[in-house]
Coordinates of C-alpha atoms in Angstrom, one line a residue:
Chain Q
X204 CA -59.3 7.0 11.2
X205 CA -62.2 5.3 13.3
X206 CA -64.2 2.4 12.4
X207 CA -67.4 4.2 11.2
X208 CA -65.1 6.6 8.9
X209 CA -64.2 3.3 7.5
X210 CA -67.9 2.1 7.4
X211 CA -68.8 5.2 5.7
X212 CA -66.0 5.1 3.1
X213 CA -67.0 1.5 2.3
X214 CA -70.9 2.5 2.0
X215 CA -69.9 5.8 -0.1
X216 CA -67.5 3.4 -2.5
X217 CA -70.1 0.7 -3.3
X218 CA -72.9 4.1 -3.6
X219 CA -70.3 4.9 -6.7
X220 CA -69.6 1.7 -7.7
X221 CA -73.2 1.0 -8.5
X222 CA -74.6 4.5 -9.3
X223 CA -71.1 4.4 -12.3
X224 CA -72.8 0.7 -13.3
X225 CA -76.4 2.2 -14.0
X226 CA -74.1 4.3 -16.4
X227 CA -71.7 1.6 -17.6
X228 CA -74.7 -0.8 -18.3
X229 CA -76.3 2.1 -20.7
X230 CA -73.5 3.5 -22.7
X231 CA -74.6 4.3 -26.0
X232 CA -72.3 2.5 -28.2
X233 CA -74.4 -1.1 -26.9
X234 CA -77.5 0.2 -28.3
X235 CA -75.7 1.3 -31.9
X236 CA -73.4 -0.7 -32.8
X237 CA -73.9 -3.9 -35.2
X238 CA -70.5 -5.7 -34.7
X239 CA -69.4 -7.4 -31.3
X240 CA -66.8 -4.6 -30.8
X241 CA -68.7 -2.9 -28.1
X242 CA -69.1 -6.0 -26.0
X243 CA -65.1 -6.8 -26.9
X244 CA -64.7 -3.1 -25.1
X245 CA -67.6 -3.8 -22.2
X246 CA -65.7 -6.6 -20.4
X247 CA -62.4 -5.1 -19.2
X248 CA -65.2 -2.2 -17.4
X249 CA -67.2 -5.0 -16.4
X250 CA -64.8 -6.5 -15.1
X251 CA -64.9 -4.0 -12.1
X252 CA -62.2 -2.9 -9.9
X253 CA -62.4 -0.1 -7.2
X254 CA -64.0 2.8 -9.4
X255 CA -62.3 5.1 -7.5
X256 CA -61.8 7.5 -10.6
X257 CA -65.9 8.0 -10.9
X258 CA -66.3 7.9 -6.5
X259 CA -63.7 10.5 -7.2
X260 CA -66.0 12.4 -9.6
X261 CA -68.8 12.0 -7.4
X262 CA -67.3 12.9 -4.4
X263 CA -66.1 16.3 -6.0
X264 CA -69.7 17.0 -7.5
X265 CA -71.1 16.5 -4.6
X266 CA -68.4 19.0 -2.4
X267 CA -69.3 21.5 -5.0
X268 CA -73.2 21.2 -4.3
X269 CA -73.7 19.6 -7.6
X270 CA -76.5 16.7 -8.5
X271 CA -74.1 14.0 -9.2
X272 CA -76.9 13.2 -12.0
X273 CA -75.5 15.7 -14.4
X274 CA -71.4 14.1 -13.2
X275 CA -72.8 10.2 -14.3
X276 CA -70.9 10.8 -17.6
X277 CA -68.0 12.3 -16.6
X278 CA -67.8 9.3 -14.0
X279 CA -68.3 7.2 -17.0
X280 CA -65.7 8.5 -19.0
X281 CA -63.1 9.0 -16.8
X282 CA -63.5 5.0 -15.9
X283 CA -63.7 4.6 -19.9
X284 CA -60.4 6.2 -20.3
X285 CA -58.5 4.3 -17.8
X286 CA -59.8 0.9 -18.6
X287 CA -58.2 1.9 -22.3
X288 CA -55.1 2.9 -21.0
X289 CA -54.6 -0.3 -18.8
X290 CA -56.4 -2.5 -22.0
X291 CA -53.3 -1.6 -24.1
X292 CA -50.9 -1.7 -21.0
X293 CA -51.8 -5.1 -21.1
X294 CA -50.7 -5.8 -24.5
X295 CA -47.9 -8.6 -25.2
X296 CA -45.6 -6.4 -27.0
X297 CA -46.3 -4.1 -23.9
X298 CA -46.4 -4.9 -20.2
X299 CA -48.0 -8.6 -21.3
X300 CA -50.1 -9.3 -18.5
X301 CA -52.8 -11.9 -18.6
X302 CA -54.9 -11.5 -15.6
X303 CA -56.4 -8.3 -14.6
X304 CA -58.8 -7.2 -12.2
X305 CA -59.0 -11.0 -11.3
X306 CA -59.9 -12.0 -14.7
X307 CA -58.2 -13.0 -18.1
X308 CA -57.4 -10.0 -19.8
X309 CA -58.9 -9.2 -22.9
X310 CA -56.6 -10.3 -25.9
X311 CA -56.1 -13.6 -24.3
X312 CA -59.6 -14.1 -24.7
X313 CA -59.7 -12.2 -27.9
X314 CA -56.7 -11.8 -29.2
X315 CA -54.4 -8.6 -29.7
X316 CA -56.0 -6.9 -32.9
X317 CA -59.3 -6.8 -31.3
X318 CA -57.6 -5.7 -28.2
X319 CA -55.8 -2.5 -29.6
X320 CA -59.4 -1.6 -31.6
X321 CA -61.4 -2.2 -28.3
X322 CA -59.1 -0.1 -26.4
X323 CA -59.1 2.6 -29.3
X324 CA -62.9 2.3 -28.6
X325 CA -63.3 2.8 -25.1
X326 CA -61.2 6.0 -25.7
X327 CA -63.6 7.6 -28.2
X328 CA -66.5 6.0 -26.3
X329 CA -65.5 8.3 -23.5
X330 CA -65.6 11.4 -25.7
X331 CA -68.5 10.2 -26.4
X332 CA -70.3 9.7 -23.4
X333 CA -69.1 12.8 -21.7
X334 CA -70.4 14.9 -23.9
X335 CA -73.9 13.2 -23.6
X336 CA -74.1 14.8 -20.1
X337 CA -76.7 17.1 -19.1
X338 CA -74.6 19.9 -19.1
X339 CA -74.7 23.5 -20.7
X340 CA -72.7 23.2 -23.9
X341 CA -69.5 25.5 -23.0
X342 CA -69.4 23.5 -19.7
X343 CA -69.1 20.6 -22.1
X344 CA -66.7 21.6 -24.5
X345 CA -64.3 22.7 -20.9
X346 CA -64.6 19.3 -19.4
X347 CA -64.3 17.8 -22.7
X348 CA -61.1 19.8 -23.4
X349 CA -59.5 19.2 -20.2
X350 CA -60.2 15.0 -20.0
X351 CA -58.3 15.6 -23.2
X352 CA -55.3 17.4 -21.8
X353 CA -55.3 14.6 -19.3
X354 CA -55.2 11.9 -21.6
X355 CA -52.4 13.9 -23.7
X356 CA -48.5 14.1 -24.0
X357 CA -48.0 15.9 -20.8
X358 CA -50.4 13.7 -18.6
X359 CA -51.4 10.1 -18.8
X360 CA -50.1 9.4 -22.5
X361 CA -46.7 11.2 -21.7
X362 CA -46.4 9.0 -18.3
X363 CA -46.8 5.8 -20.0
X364 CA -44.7 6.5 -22.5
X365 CA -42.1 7.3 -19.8
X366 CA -42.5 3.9 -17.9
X367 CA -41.6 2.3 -21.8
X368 CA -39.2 4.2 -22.2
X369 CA -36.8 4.9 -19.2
X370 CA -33.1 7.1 -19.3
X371 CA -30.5 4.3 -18.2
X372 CA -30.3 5.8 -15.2
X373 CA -33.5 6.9 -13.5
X374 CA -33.8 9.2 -10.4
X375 CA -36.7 10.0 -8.1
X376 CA -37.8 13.2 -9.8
X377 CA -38.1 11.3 -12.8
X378 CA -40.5 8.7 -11.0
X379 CA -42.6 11.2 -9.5
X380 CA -43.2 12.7 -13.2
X381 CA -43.7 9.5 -14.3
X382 CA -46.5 8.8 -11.9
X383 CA -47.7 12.5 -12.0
X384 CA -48.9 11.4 -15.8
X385 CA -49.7 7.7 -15.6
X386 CA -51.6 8.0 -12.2
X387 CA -52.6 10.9 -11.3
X388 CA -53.9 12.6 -14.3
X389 CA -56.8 10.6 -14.5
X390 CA -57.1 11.1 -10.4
X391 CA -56.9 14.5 -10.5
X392 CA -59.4 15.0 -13.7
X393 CA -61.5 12.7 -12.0
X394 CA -62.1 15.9 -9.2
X395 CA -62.2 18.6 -11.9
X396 CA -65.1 17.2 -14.0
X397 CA -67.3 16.4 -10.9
X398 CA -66.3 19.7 -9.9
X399 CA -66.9 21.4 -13.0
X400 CA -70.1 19.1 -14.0
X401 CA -71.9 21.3 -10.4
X402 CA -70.6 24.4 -12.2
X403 CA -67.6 25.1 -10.8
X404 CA -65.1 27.0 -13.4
X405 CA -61.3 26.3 -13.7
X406 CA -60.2 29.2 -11.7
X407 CA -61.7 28.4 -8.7
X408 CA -60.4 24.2 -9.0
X409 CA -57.1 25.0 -9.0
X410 CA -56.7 23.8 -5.3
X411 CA -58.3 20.8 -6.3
X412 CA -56.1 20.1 -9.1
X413 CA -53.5 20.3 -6.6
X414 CA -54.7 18.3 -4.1
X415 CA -55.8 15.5 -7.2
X416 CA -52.3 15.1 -8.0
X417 CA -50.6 14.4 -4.6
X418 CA -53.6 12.2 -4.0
X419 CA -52.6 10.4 -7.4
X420 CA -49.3 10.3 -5.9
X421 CA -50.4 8.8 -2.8
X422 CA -52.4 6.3 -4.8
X423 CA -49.6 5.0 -6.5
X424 CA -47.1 4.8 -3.7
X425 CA -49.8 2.8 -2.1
X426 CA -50.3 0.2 -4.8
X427 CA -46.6 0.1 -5.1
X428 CA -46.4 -1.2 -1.9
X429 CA -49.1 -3.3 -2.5
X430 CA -47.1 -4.8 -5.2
X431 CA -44.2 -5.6 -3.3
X432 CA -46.5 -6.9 0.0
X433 CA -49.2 -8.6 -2.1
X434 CA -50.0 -12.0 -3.7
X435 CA -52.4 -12.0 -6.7
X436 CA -55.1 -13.5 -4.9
X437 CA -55.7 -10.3 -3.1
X438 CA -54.4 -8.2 -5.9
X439 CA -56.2 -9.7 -9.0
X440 CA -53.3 -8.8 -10.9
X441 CA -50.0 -10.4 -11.2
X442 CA -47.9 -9.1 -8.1
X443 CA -43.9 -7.6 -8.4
X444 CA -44.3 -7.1 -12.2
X445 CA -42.4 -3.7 -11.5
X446 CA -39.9 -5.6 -9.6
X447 CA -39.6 -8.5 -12.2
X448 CA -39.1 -6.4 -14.8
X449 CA -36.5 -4.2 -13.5
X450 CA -38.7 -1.1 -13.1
X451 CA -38.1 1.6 -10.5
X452 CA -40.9 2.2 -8.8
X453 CA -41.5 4.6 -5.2
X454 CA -40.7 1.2 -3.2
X455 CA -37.7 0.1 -5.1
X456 CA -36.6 3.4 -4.7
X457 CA -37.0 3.4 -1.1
X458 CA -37.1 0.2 0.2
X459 CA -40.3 -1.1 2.0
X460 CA -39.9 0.4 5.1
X461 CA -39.3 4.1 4.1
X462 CA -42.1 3.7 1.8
X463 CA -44.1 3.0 4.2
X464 CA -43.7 5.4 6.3
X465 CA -43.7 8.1 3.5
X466 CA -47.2 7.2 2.3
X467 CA -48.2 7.8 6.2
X468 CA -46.4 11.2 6.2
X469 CA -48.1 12.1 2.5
X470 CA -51.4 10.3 3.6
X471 CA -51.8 13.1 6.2
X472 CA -50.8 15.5 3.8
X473 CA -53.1 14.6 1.1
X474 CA -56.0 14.6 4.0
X475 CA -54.7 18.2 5.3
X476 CA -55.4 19.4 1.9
X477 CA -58.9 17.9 1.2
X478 CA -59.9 19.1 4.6
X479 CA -59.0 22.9 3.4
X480 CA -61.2 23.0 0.8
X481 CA -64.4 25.3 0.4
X482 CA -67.1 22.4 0.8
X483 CA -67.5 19.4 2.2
X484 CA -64.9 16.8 1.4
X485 CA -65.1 14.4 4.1
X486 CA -65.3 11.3 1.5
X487 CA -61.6 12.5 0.6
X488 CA -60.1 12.8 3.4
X489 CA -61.2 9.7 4.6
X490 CA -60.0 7.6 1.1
X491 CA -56.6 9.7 2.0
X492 CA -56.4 8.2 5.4
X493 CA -57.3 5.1 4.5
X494 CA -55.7 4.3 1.4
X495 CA -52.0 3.3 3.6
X496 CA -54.1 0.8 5.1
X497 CA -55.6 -0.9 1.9
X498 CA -55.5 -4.3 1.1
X499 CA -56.0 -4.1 -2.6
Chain T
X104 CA -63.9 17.3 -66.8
X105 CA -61.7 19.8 -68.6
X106 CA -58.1 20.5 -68.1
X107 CA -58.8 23.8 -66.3
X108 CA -61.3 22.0 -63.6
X109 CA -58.3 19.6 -63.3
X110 CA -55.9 22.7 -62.6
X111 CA -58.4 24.4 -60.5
X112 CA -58.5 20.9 -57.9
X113 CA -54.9 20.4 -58.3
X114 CA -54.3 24.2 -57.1
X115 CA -57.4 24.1 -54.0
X116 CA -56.0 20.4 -53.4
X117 CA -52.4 22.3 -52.8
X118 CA -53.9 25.3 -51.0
X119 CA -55.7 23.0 -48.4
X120 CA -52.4 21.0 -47.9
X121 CA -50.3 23.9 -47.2
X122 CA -53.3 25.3 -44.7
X123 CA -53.5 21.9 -42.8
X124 CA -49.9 21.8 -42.7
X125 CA -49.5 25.2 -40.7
X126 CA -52.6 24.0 -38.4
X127 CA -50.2 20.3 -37.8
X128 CA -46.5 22.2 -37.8
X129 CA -48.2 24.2 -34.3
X130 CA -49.8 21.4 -32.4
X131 CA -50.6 22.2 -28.8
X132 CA -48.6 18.6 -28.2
X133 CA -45.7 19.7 -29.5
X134 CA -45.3 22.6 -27.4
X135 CA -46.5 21.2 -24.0
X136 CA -44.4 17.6 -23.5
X137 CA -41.3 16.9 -22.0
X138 CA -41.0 13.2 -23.9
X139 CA -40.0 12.3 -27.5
X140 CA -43.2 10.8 -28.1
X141 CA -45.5 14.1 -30.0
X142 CA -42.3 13.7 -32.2
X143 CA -43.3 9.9 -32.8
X144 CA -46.6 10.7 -33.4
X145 CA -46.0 13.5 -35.5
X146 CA -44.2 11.4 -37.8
X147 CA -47.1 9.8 -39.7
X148 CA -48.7 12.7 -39.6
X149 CA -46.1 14.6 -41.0
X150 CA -45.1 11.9 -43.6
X151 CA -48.3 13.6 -45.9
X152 CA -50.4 12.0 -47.8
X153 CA -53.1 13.7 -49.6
X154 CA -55.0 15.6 -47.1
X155 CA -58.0 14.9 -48.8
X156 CA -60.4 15.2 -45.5
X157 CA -58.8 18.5 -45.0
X158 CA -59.5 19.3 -48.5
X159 CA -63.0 17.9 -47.6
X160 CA -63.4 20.4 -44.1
X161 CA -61.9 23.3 -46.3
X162 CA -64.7 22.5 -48.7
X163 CA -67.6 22.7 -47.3
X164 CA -66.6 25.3 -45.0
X165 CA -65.9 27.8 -47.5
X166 CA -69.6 26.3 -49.6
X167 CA -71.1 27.3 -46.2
X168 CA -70.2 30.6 -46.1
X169 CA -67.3 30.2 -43.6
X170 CA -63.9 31.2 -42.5
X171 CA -61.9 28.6 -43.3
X172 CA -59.5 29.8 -40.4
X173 CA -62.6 28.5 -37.9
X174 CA -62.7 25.2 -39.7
X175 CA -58.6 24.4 -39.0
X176 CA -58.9 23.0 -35.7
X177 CA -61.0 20.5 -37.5
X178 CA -58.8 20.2 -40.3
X179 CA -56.5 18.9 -38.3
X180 CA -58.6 16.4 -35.9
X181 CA -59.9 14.8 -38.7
X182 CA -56.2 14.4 -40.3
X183 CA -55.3 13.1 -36.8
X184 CA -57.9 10.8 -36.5
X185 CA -57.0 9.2 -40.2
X186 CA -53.3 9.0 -39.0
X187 CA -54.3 6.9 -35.8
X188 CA -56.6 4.4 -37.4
X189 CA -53.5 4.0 -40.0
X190 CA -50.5 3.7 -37.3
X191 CA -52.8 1.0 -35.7
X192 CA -53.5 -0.6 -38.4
X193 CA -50.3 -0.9 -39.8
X194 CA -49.4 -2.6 -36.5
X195 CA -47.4 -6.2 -37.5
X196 CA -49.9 -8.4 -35.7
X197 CA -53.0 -6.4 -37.4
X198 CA -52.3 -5.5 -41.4
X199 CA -48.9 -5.5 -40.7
X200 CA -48.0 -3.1 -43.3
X201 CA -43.8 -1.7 -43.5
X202 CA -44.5 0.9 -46.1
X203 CA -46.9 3.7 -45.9
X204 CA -47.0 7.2 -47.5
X205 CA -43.6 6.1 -49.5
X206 CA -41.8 5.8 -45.9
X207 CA -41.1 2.9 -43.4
X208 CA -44.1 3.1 -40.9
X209 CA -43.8 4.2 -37.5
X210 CA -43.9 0.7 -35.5
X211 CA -40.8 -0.8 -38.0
X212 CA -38.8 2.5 -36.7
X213 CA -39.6 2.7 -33.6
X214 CA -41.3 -0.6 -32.2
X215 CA -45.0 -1.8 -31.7
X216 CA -45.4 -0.3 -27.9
X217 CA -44.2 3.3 -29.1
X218 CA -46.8 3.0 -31.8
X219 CA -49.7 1.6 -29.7
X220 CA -48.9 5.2 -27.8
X221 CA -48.2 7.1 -30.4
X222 CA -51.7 5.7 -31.8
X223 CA -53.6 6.6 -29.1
X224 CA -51.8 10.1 -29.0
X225 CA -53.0 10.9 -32.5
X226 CA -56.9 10.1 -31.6
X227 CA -56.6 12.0 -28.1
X228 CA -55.2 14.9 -29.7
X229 CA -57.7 15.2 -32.1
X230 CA -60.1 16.2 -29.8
X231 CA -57.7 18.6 -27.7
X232 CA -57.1 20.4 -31.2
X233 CA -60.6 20.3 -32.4
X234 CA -61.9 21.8 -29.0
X235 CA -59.2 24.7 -29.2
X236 CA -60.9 26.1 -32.9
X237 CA -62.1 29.5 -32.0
X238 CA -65.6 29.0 -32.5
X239 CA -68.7 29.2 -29.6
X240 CA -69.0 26.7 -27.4
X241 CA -72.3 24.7 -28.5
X242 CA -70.4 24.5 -31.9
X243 CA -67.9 22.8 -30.4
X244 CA -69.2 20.2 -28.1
X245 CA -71.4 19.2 -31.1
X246 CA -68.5 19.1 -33.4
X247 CA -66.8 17.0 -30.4
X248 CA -69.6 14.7 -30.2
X249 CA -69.7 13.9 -34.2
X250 CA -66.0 13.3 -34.2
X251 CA -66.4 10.8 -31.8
X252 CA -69.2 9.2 -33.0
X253 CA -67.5 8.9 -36.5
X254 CA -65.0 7.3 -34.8
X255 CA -66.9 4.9 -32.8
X256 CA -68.7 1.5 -33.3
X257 CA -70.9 2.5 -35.5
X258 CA -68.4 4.2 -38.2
X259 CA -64.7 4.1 -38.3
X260 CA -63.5 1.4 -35.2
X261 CA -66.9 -0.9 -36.5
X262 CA -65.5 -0.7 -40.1
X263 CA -62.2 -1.8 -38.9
X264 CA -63.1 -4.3 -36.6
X265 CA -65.4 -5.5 -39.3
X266 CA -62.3 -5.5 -41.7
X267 CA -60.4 -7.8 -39.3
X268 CA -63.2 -10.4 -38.5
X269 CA -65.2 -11.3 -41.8
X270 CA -68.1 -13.8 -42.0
X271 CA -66.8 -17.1 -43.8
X272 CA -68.7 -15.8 -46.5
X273 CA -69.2 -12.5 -47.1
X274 CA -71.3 -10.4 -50.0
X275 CA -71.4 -7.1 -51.3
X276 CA -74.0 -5.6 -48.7
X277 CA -71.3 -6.4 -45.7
X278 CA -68.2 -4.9 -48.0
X279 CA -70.3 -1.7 -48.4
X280 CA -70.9 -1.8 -44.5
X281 CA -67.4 -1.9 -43.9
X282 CA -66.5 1.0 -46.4
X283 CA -69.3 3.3 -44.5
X284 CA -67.8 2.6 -41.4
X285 CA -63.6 1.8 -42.3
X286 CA -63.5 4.9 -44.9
X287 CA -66.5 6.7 -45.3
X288 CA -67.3 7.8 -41.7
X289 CA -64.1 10.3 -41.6
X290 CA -65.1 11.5 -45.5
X291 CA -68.0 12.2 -44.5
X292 CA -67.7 13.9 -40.8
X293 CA -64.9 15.9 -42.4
X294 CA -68.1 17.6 -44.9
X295 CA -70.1 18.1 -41.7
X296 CA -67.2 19.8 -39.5
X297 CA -66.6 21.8 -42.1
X298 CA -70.3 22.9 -42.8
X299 CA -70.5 23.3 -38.8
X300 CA -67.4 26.0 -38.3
X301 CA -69.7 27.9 -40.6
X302 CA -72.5 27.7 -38.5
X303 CA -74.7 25.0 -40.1
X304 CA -76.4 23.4 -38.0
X305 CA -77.4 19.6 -38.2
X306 CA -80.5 19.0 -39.5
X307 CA -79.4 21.7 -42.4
X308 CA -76.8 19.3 -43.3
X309 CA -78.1 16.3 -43.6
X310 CA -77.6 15.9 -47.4
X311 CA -74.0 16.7 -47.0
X312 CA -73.8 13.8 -44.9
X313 CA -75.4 11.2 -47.4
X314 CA -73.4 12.7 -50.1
X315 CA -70.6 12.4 -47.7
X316 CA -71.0 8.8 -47.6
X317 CA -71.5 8.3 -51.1
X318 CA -68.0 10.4 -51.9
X319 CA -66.9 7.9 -49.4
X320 CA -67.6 4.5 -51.3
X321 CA -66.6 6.2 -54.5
X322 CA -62.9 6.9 -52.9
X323 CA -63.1 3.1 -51.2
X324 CA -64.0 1.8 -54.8
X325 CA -61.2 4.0 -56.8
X326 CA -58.5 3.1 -53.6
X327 CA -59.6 -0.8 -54.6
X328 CA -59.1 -0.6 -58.3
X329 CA -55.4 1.2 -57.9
X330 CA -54.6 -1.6 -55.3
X331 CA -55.5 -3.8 -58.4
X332 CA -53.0 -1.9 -60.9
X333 CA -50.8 -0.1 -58.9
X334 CA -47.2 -0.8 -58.1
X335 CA -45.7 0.8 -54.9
X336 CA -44.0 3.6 -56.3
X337 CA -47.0 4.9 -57.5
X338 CA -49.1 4.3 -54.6
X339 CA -46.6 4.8 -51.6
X340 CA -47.6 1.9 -50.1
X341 CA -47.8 -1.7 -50.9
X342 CA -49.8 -2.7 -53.2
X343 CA -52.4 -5.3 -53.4
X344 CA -52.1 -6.2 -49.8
X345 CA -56.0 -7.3 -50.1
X346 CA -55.7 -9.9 -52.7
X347 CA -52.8 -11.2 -51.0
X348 CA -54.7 -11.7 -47.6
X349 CA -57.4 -12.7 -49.1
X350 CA -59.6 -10.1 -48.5
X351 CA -62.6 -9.1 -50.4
X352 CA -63.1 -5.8 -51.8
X353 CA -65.3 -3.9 -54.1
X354 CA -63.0 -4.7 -56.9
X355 CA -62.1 -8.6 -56.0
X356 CA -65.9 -8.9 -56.3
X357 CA -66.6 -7.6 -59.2
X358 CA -63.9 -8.0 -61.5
X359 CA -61.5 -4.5 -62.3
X360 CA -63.5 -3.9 -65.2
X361 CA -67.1 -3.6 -63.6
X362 CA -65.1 -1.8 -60.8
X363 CA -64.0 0.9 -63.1
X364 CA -67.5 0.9 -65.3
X365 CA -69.3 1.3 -61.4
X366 CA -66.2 3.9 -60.6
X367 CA -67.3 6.1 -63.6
X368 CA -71.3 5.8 -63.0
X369 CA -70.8 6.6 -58.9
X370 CA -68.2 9.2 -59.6
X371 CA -71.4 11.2 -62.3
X372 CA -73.6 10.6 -59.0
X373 CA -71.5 11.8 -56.2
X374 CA -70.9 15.2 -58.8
X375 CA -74.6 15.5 -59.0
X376 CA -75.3 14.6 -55.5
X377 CA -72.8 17.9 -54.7
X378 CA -74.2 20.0 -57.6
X379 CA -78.3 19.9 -56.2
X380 CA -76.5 21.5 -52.3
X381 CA -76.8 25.0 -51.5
X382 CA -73.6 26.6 -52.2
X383 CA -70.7 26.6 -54.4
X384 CA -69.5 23.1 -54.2
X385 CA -68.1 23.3 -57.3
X386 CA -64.4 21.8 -55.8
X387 CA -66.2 18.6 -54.7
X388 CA -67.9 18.3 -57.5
X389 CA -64.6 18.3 -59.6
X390 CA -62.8 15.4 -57.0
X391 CA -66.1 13.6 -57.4
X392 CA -65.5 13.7 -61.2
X393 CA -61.7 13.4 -60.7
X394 CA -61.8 10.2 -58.4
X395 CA -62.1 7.4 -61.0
X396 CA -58.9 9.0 -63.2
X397 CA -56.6 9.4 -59.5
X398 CA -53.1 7.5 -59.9
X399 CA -52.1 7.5 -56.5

């Protein structure tokens, strides 16, 4: 990866980052709502992080051809439904952490009943703002259904519910399904609504799908790492949370040093794929290379 | 109301319980997952209750004209959507409620961070279900985009977050606000679904929706009076929970005996409200009339 890949990937992340605000800073629930609920539900997204589920969405859109224009709420709600799922992570009874994305999470500010019904919000909010889009109708109802299935039993709520509720004795299969549901559902349904929002149908995504889940994979083996390396200065989250609670994660499993060089074997991989797609999807393949190298 | 209209609603209520139920004994979830936790969140669901927003979609599908068998997928979102906002808020640090539906609720079985998921399960899977009806595709992202907004901070999560943050002194106007939002927004979505699997379109249903929300207060109203007289046997659930919090109601404003004079007069409006709609509404008319005399 050379310097101006780099440059570019940095210029194309902070293109998403504020073309997702314009739509974060106009959702519709501000505009309607007469309690402070939707404000309660606005800090955790404004609160930032990388947005790499909506440069995601983008980046797909635009491989297809598409005007990301018509992916802005898909971009929206796909951020929308992981800030839920990391706002009730967060909960005391749960994975009680109090600082996330460099700030104090929500119920210590607000406490946990509004933090539950905030996080319930975001989730319909993102229903909500997806179908918004200026999309035909059946292209709605598919995206709709699938960001569903991704939320659902199988994907992002079934992984979550794994990492509660772990066998005695856990193997690496059972990681790997873990994180195939609690991180890269929302990766890889990131790529088939920005797909899908420049009218690409299911059929012809399947590769993408594909590629969105060993990418989700890579993800996570990267932050794993990250979690073992890191201090929470440069995280913005507590660091070794999996390690100080006892939970297996791809680096515990490993050890540092096998880890790492897996996530450079998988990085290649994941950029192999990307670069065999119909389209371009240079954007990819460059967050693939890179992401073994990132620092948060 | 005569003893035959009183047979006639006990037999439809029955019908629609045992249609929902076939529609909630085949969920997608409970084919797809490989964890326990569809099974946790079927629980609630399948602990019964009354079904009456099935009862509702059922309703008004069939005064439109419809197929009820279109109108199942909402059936069940609507059910699923009631079930979340009750596992939530039966959560020990929000209502903290043990008994529900005559059986121990979910998070006293199985913990608080099961039920958080199980929760958030319930409201994603709503809109999977919902978005599987067999019905065209503009019916169904509109249907979609209702469901959420009836869900959202405008209706059912304002209402609640209302509930758990009063004023210091609150009047009638903000109890009536809550009730549109806490109980009324799923009453009265579940009349529009129902009218939309049978092709209505929105601006033909408009006074389905405001007689939605009055059927909704009416229910709020008769739920606060047995919370009043009840005992927990009859009610399946605690009773009195919002006298002993301290929270006001319709009835710990009034007194039980304007409640019940105000009961009977809404109850004759609600009935004529359904009686001047196109159709045969005659089963809503007859629950409208049937409200103020309900035991559980």
């Amino acid at each position: 990866m050379s310097g101006s890949d780099f440059e570019t990937l940095t210029r194309r992340l902070r293109e998403a980052t504020e073309w997702v605000s314009s739509g974060l800073g106009a959702l519709s629930m501000l505009r309607e709502s007469p309690s402070r609920l939707p404000e309660l539900a606005r800090y955790p997204l404004a609160a930032g992080g990388k947005r790499v589920r909506p440069f995601l969405v983008r980046t797909a859109c635009l491989a297809s051809g598409g005007d990301p224009a018509r992916a802005l709420g898909a971009a929206v709600a796909v951020e929308m439904v992981h800030t839920y799922s990391l706002v009730h992570d967060d909960l005391p009874m749960l994975d009680d952490d109090g600082l996330r994305r460099g700030l104090p999470t929500l119920h210590t500010l607000h406490g946990v009943p509004c933090s539950v019904l905030a996080g319930d919000l975001l989730l319909v909010e993102a229903f909500a703002e997806l179908l918004l889009s200026p999309l035909p109708p059946q292209t709605l109802a598919a995206m709709a259904g699938r960001l569903a299935r991704a939320a659902g039993p199988s994907r992002l709520a079934g992984g979550q519910y794994m990492d509660m509720n772990p066998p005695p004795s856990v193997d690496r299969l059972w990681v790997e399904r873990m994180i195939l549901g609690k991180t890269a559902a929302m990766i890889r349904v990131s790529l088939e609504l920005g797909c899908m929002a420049a009218g690409r149908t299911p059929p012809g995504i399947d590769r993408v799908s594909s590629a969105g889940d060993r990418l989700g994979l890579l993800f996570q083996l990267t932050d794993d790492i990250l979690d073992v390396r890191g201090t929470a200065s440069e995280l913005g989250k507590s660091p070794s949370k999996d390690s100080a609670q006892g939970k297996a994660n791809l680096v515990t499993f490993a050890g540092l040093e096998a880890a790492e060089a897996e996530a450079a074997s998988l990085s290649e991989e994941v950029a192999d794929l990307f670069e065999a797609l119909e389209g371009d999807w240079r954007d990819a393949v460059t967050l693939a290379r890179f992401l073994p190298r990132r620092r948060s």
